[in-house]
Each structure stands twice: as structure tokens, then as C-alpha cells.
Coordinates of C-alpha atoms (C1' of nucleotides) in Angstrom, one line a residue:
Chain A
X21 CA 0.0 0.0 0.0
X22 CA 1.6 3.5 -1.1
X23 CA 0.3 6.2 1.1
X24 CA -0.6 9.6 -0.4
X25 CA 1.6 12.3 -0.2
X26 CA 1.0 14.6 2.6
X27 CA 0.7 18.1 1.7
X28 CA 3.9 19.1 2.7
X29 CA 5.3 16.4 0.4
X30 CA 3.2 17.5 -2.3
X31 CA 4.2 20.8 -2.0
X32 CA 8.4 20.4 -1.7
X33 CA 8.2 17.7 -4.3
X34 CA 6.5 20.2 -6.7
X35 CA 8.9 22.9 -5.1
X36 CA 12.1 20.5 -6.1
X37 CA 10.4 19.9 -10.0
X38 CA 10.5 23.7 -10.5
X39 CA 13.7 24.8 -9.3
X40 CA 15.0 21.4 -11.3
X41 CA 13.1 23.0 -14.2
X42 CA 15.1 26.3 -13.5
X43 CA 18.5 25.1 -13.1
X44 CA 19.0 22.0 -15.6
X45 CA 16.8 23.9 -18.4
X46 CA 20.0 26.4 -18.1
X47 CA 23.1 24.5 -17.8
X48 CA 21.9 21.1 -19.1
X49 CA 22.1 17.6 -16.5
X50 CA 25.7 17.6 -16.4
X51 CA 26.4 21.3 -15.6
X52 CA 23.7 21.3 -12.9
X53 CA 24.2 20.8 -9.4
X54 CA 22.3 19.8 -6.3
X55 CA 22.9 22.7 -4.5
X56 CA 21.6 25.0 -7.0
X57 CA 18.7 23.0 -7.6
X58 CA 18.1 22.8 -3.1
X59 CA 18.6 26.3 -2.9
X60 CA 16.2 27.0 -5.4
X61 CA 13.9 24.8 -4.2
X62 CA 14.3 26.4 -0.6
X63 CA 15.2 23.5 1.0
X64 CA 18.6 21.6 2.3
X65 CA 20.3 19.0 0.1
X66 CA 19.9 16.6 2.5
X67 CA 16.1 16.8 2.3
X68 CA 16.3 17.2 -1.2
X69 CA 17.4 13.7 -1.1
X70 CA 15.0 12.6 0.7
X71 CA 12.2 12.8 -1.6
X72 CA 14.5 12.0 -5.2
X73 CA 16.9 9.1 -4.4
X74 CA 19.5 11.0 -6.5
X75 CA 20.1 14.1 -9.3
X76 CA 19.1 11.5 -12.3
X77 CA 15.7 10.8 -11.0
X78 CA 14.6 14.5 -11.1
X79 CA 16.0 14.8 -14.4
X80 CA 14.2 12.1 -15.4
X81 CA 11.0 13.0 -14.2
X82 CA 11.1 16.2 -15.7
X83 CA 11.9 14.8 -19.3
X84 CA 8.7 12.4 -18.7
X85 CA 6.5 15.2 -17.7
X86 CA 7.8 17.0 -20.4
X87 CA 7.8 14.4 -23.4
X88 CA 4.2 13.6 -22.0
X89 CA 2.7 17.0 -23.2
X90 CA 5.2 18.0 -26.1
X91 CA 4.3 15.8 -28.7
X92 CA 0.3 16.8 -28.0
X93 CA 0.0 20.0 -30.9
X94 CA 1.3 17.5 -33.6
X95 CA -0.8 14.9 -32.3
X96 CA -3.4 16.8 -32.7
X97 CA -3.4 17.5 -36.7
X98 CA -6.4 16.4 -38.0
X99 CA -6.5 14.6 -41.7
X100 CA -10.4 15.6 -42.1
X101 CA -9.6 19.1 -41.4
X102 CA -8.5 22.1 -43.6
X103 CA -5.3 22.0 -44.7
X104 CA -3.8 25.1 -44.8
X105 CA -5.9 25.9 -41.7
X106 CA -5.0 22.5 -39.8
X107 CA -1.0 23.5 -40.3
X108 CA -1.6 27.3 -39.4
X109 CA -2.9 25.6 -35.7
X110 CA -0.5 23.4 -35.0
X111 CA 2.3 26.1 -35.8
X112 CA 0.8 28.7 -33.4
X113 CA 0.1 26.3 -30.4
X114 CA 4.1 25.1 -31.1
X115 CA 4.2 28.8 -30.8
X116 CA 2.2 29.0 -27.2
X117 CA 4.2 26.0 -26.2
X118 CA 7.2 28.7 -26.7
X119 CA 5.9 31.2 -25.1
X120 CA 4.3 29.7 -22.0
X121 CA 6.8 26.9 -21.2
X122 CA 10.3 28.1 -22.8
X123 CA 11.9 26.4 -19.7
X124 CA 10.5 23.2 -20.8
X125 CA 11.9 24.1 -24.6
X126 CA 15.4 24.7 -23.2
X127 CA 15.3 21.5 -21.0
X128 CA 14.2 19.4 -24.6
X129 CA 17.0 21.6 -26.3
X130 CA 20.1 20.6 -23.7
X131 CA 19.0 17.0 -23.9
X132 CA 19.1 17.4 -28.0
X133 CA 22.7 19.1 -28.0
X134 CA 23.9 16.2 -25.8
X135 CA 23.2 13.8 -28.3
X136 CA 19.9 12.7 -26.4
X137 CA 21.5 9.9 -24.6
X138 CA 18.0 9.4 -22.0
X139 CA 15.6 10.0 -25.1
X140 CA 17.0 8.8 -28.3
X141 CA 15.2 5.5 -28.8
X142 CA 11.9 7.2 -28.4
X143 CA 12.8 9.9 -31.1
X144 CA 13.7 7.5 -33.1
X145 CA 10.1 5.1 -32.6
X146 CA 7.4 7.2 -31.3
X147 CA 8.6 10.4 -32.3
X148 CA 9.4 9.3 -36.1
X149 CA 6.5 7.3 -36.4
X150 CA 4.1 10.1 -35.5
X151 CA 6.4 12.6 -37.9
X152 CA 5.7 9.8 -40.5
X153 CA 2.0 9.3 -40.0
X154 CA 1.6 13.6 -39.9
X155 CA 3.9 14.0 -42.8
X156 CA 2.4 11.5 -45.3
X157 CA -1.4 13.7 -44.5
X158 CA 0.3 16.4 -45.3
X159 CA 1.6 14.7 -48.8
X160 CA -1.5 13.6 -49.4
X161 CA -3.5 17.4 -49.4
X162 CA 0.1 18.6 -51.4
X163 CA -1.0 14.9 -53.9
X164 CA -4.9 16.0 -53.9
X165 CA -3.7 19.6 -54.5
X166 CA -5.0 21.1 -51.4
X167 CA -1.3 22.8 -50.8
X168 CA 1.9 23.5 -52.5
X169 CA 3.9 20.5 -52.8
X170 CA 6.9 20.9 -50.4
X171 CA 8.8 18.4 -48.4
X172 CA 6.5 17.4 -45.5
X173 CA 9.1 16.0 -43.2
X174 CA 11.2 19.3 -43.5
X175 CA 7.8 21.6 -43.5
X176 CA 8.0 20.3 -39.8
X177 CA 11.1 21.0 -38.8
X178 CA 10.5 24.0 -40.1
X179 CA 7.9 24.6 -37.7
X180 CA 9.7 23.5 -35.2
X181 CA 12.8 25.4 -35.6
X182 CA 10.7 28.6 -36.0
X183 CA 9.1 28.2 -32.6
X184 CA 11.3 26.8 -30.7
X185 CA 13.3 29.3 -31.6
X186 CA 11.9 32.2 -29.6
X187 CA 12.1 29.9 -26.5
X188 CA 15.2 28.7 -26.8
X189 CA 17.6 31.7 -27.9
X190 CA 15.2 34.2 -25.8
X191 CA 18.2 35.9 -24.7
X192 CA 19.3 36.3 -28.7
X193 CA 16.0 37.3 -29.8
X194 CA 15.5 40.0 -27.0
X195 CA 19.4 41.5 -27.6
X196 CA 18.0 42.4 -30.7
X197 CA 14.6 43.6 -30.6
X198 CA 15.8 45.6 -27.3
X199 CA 12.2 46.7 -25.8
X200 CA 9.5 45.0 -28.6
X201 CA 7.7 42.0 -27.3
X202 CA 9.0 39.1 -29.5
X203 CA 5.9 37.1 -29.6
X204 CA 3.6 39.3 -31.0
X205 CA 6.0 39.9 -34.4
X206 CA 6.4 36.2 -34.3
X207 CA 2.8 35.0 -34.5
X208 CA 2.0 36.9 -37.5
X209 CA 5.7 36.4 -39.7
X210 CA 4.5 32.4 -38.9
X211 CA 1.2 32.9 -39.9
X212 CA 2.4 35.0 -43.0
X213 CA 5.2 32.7 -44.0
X214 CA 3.1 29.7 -43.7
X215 CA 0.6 30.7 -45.6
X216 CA 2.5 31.8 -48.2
X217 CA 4.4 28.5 -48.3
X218 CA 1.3 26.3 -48.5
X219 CA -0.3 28.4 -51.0
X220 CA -0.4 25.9 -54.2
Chain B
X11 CA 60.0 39.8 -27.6
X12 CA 57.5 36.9 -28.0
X13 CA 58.9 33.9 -29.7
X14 CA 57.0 32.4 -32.7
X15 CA 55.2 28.9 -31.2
X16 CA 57.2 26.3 -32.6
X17 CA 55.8 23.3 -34.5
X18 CA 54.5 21.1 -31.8
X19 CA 53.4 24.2 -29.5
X20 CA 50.9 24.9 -32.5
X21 CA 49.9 21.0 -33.1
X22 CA 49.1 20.8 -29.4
X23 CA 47.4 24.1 -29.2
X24 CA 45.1 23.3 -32.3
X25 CA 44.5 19.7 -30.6
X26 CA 43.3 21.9 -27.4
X27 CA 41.2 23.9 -29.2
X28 CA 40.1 21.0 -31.4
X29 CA 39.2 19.0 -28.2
X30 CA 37.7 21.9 -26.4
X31 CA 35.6 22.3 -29.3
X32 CA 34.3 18.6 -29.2
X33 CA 33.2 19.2 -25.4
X34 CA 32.3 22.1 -25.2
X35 CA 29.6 21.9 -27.8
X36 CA 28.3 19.0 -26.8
X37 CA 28.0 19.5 -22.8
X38 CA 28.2 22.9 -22.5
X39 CA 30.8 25.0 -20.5
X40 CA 29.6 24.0 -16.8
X41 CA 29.2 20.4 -17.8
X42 CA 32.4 20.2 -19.8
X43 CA 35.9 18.9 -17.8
X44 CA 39.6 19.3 -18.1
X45 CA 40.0 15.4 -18.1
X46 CA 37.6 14.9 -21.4
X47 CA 39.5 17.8 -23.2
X48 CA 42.5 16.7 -22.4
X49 CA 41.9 12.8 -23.5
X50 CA 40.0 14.1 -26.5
X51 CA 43.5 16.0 -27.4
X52 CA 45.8 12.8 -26.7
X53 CA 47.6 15.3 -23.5
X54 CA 47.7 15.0 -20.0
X55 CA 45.7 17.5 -18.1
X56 CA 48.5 19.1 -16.4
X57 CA 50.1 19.6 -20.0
X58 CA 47.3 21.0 -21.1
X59 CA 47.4 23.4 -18.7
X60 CA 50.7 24.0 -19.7
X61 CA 49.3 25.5 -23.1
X62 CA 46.3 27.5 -21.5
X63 CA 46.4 29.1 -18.4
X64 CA 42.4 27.8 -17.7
X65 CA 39.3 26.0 -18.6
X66 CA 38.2 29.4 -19.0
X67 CA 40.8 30.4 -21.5
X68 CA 40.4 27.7 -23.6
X69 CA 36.6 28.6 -24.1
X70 CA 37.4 32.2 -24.4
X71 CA 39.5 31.7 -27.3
X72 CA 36.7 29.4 -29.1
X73 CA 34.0 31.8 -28.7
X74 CA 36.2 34.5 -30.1
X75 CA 37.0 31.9 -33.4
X76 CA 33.4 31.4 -33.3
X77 CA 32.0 34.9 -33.4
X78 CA 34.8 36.2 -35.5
X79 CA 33.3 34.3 -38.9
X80 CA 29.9 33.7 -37.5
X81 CA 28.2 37.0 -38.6
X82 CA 30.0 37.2 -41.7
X83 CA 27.0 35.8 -44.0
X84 CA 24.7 38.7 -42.8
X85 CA 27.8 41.0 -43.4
X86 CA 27.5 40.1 -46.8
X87 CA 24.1 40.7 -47.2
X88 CA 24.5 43.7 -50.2
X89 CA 21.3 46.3 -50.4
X90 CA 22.8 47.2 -53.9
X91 CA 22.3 43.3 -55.2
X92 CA 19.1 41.5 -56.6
X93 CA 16.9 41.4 -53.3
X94 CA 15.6 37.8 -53.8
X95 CA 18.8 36.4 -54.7
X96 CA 20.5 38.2 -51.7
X97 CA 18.6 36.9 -49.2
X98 CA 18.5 33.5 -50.8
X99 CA 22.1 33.6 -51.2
X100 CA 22.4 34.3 -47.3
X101 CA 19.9 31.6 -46.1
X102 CA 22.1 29.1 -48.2
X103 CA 25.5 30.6 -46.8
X104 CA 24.1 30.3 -43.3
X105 CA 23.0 26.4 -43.6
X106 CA 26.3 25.8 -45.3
X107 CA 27.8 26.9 -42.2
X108 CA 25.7 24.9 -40.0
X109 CA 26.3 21.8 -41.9
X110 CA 30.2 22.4 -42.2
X111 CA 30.8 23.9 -38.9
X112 CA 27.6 21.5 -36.3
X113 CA 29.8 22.0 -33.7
X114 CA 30.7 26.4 -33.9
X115 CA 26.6 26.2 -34.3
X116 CA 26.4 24.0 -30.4
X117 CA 28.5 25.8 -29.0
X118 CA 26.8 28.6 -29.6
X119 CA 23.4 27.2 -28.6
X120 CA 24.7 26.3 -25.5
X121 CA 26.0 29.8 -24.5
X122 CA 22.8 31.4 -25.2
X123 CA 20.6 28.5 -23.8
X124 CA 22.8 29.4 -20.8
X125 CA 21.8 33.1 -21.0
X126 CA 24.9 33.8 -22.7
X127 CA 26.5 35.1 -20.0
X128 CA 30.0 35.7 -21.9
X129 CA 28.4 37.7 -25.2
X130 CA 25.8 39.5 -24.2
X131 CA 27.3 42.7 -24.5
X132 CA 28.0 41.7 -27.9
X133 CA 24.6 40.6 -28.8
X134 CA 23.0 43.9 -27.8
X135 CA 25.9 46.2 -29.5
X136 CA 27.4 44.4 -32.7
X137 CA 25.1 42.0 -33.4
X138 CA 22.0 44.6 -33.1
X139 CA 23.7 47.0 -34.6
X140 CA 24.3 44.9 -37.7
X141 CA 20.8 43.1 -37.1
X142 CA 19.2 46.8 -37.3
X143 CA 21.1 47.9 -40.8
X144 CA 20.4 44.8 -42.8
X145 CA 16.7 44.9 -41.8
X146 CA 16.2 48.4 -42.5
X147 CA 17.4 47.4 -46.4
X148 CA 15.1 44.7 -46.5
X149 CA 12.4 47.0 -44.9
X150 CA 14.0 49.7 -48.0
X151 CA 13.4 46.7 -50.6
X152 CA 9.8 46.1 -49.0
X153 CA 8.6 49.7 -49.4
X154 CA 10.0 49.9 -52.9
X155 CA 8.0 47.0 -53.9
X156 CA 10.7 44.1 -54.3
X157 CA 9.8 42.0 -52.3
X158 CA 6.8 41.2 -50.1
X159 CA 6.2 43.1 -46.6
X160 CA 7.4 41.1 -43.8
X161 CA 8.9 42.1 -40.9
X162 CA 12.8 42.0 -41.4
X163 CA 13.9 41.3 -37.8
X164 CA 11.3 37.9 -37.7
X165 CA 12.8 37.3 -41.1
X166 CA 16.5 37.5 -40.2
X167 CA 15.2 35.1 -36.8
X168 CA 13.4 32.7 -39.0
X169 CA 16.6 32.5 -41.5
X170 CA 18.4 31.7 -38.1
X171 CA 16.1 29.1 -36.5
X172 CA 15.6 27.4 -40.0
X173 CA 19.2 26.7 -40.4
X174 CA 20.8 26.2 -37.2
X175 CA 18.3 23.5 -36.4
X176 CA 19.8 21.2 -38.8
X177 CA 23.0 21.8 -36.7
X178 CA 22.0 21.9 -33.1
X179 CA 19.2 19.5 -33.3
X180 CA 21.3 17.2 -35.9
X181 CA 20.3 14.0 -33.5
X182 CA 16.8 14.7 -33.8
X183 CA 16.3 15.5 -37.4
X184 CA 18.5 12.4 -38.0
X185 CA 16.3 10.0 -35.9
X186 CA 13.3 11.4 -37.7
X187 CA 15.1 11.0 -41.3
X188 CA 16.5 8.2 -41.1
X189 CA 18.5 7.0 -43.8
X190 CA 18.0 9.8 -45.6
X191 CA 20.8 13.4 -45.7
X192 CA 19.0 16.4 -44.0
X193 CA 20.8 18.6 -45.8
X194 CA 19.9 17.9 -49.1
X195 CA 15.9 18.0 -48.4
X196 CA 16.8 21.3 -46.5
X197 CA 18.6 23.0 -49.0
X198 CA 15.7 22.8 -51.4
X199 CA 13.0 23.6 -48.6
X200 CA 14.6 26.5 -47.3
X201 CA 14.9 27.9 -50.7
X202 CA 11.0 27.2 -52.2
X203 CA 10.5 29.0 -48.4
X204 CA 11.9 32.1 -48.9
X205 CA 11.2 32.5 -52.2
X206 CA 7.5 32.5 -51.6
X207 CA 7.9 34.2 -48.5
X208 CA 9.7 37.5 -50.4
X209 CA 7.1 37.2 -53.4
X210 CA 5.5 40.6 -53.3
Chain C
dG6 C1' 10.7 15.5 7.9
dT7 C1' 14.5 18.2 8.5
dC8 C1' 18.8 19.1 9.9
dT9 C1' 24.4 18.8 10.7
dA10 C1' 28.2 16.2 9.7
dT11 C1' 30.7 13.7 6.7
dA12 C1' 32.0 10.0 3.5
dA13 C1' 33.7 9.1 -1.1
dG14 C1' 34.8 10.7 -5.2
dT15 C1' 35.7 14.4 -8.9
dC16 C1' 37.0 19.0 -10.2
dG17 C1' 40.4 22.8 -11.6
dA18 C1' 44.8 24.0 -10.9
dT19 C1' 49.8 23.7 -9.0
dA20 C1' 54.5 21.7 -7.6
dG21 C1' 58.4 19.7 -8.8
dA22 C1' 61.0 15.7 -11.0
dC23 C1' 62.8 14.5 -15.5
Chain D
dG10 C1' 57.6 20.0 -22.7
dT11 C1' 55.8 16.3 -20.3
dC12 C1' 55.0 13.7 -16.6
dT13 C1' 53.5 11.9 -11.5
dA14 C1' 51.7 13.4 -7.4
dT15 C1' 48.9 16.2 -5.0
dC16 C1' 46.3 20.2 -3.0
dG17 C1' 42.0 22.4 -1.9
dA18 C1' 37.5 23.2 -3.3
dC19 C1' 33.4 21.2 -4.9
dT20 C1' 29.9 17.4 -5.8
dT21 C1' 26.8 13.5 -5.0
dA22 C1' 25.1 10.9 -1.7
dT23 C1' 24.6 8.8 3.2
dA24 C1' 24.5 8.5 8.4
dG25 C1' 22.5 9.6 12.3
dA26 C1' 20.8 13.2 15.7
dC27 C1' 16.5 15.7 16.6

DNA sequence: GTCTATAAGTCGATAGAC
DNA sequence: GTCTATCGACTTATAGAC
């Protein structure tokens, strides 16, 4: 019988989860440490241990959690919708994704740069399989004229480049612009150049 | 008087650098140690240290290399040429780089995904600076009718997120792929991309 | 549940022999 | 120029008091 967590555990496990989020997102699994992490979770690194047996199994957690709700906007492309319409969505909830969880974006991006050692068999099933399945809907609407005929597989990355790119170089993104909000440019140049693309 | 390195100072120096280069990119400075440079160059870490002063150094002197040839594509960019072609012509120089240089593009990534705490300045002097003047002649080429009105700053970003994914997310788009070369698929998207994206 | 104390190992960097 | 040996600080993780 597993008891349920006590608010108090509820509460410093959630707080451990977000300052994880904080620190690893930054300096990737291997330039993170434990006391970063306890401090930002406001509590000792003793007690941090005492609710994650070890700096792995946060990690791990929070690549679950986030693998768990990443792949959701692609999942959701619908082959009986409209095309041009149903590729427009997807791109601007990437785009929210960005915007309302860019810690999460950083995290996926460290793990990328380090060869995804913890993740690579699932990009290389799930992930390509779904890619697959989305891309060949999107061939078919290019086949049945629906859309310009472009590469599907690299119309995705494509998307994902573009959004993740205002997540993950942030820092870049704001040097530049100096005082304009980033997102609000960046939903409309998607929507522009997307449309534009998949015009036949 | 400083005397001229002599042939093995400069084989060992470029095998630091090399090395440095290798780690670095991949893991980030923080999560980066002495001991894998210094087995990835074939020296002992003591020797190493013999030929830089500090972990520190070593980076410094890569993220000089790095920014010294990175902007140079956008440098090009010439408000006098044929606009379509220009920008074209820098999209393609920019994914050359990322495909000939992964590595320069990770180590990159990783210092801004770590807020870039060592080029900051430089982002939001030179790099706006130059990020400002090539925008206002696509703006120029906009308002004169040559090319379509987009916002030039989310151009120049999406130009950058477009091509430095194939570099920095290299295990991803590989594990997707397949068998099959990114780069060739890329080259051809990038340019159908911008092309319709500049159409007036 | 939370703490202090500390074990056990790794890190960047140095000393000194050759 | 290159090595072995090592220092002191830091890092993950554990022991045990409260």
C-alpha cells in the first residue's frame, strides 16, 4: 500500500520539480548541481534527497513530464480538417508552447545538444512514427492539391525550428529587438510565411 | 619579444582547441571537464594546462573563433544586389555553415541556452547594430515594392532558426530522417521557403 | 521530515622531477 | 615540454541526531 503524499510532500516535491526545471533547463544535466537546484527549491540538500533518491531521477522526471505534453500540438493534426488551416494551428500552439513553457523548450534543447543519450530510442520510434504518419497527411492534401507540394518532413522541422526558436535563444531574440515584445511579431511572420508556403 | 610557437606548440594548441571544441559543444561550458579535453587532445591535463592558463581560457578563445566568422553571411548581405537572390544567397550561406561547422553552431546554442552570460554585450551592441542595418534594407526593398512586406527582424530570426536547427538538433532530425541526408531536403525547402515568403 | 556532519569521489589547478 | 603526485574546493550521496 503506497500512502498519499502529505501536503507538505506535495508541496516540496512540486517545489524540487520547478527549481530542477530552473537550473537543468539552463546549464543542461551535467552542468547542474544539487545545490543550485536545493537552494532553489528552498530547502537543504539533504532533504532534497530525501524525496528524489538521486540528481538522475529528477532529471528524469522532468523529461517524462515534459515528453508527455510535447508531442500533444502534432498529435493533434487532423487529416479531415483544412489544410492550410489545420497547419496554421499546430504552428501557433508550437508557438504557445514557446511562449508559455520556454523552460521546458530549453530542457528538450540541452538533452538534443547532448546527443539525447536518455531519449533517443523514443525519437527514433514514437517520435518518427508520429512525424511519419503527420507528414504522409500532409503529402496527401500537397497529392490531392489542397497545398503547394513541399517536403513534408522538412515543413516540420520547419515549424519547429521557428518556434522553438523564440524559446530557446530568448536571450538572442530580446538582444535584438531591445524593448519590442518578441511574440507578437512572431505570431503573425508564422502565420504570413506559412501561408505563403502552402499556398499551391 | 615573443617567440613564434614552434611546430609542436601549434599541433598541441590546435589539438586543445580541437578537443575543447568537441566538449564544449556538446555539454556545455559547466558540464564540460579538463579530463575529457584533455583525452580528447591525446595530453595529459597538467600539459594541457601548460598551453592555456584555464578552462576558462580555452573557451574564451573558441568563442572569439566562433564569433569572428559567424556573422560574416549577414555581413555580406548587399542592399545594392538583386533582393531575392540576396537573401537567398544568405539563407544558403548560413545552412552551409551549420552543416560544415555543427559543432561552432552547439557551441553557440549552449551559450545562449545558458543566457549567454560571456556575449551578451555583444549581442546587444554588434550583433543589433548589424541586425538593425540589414533589416532596414530589406524594410527599403519592402517599401519599394521588391519583395513582399514582412517584418525583417522575424525574417532574419526565421533565417536563423531554420538553419541552425539542422545543426543543433542534428540528433533529432537524424532519428526522424533516417537514412536519408537532411541537408539535401533542407537546401531545397529553405529555398521554395523564402522565395515565396519574399514574393510581393 | 529536516537538519548537521561527513563519507567518497571528482573538479580545476599547481609543484616539482625529469 | 611532459610527466606523476597532490592540493583544496566542490559534488553526489549517506549516516545519524533531533
Amino acid at each position: 500500500m503506497t500512502k498519499p503524499p502529505t501536503r507538505i510532500q506535495q508541496r516540496n516535491q512540486a517545489a524540487i520539480l520547478t527549481a530542477g526545471l530552473d537550473v537543468f533547463s539552463q546549464f543542461g544535466f551535467r552542468g547542474s548541481t544539487l545545490d543550485q537546484i536545493a537552494e532553489a527549491a528552498g530547502l537543504s540538500k539533504p532533504n532534497l534527497l530525501y524525496y528524489f533518491p538521486s540528481k538522475e531521477a529528477i532529471h528524469e522526471v522532468l523529461l517524462e513530464q515534459l515528453l508527455e505534453t510535447w508531442l500533444d500540438p502534432l498529435r493533434a493534426l487532423d487529416r479531415d480538417g483544412e489544410p492550410v488551416a489545420e497547419v496554421l494551428a499546430y504552428a501557433q500552439r508550437k508557438l504557445a508552447l514557446s511562449r508559455d513553457y520556454p523552460r521546458e523548450s530549453r530542457l528538450f534543447a540541452n538533452e538534443i545538444l547532448q546527443g539525447a543519450p536518455r531519449i533517443l530510442d523514443i525519437l527514433r520510434t514514437d517520435l518518427r512514427r508520429m512525424v511519419d504518419e503527420k507528414a504522409a497527411i500532409i503529402d496527401a492534401w500537397a497529392k490531392a492539391g489542397k497545398i503547394a507540394d513541399v517536403d513534408p518532413h522538412h515543413l516540420i522541422f520547419s515549424i519547429w525550428a521557428l518556434t522553438q526558436h523564440y524559446a530557446d535563444f530568448d536571450v538572442q531574440v530580446r538582444a535584438v529587438l531591445g524593448d519590442r515584445e518578441p511574440y507578437d511579431g512572431a505570431t503573425v511572420f508564422i502565420e504570413t510565411l506559412i501561408t505563403k508556403v502552402l499556398r499551391p
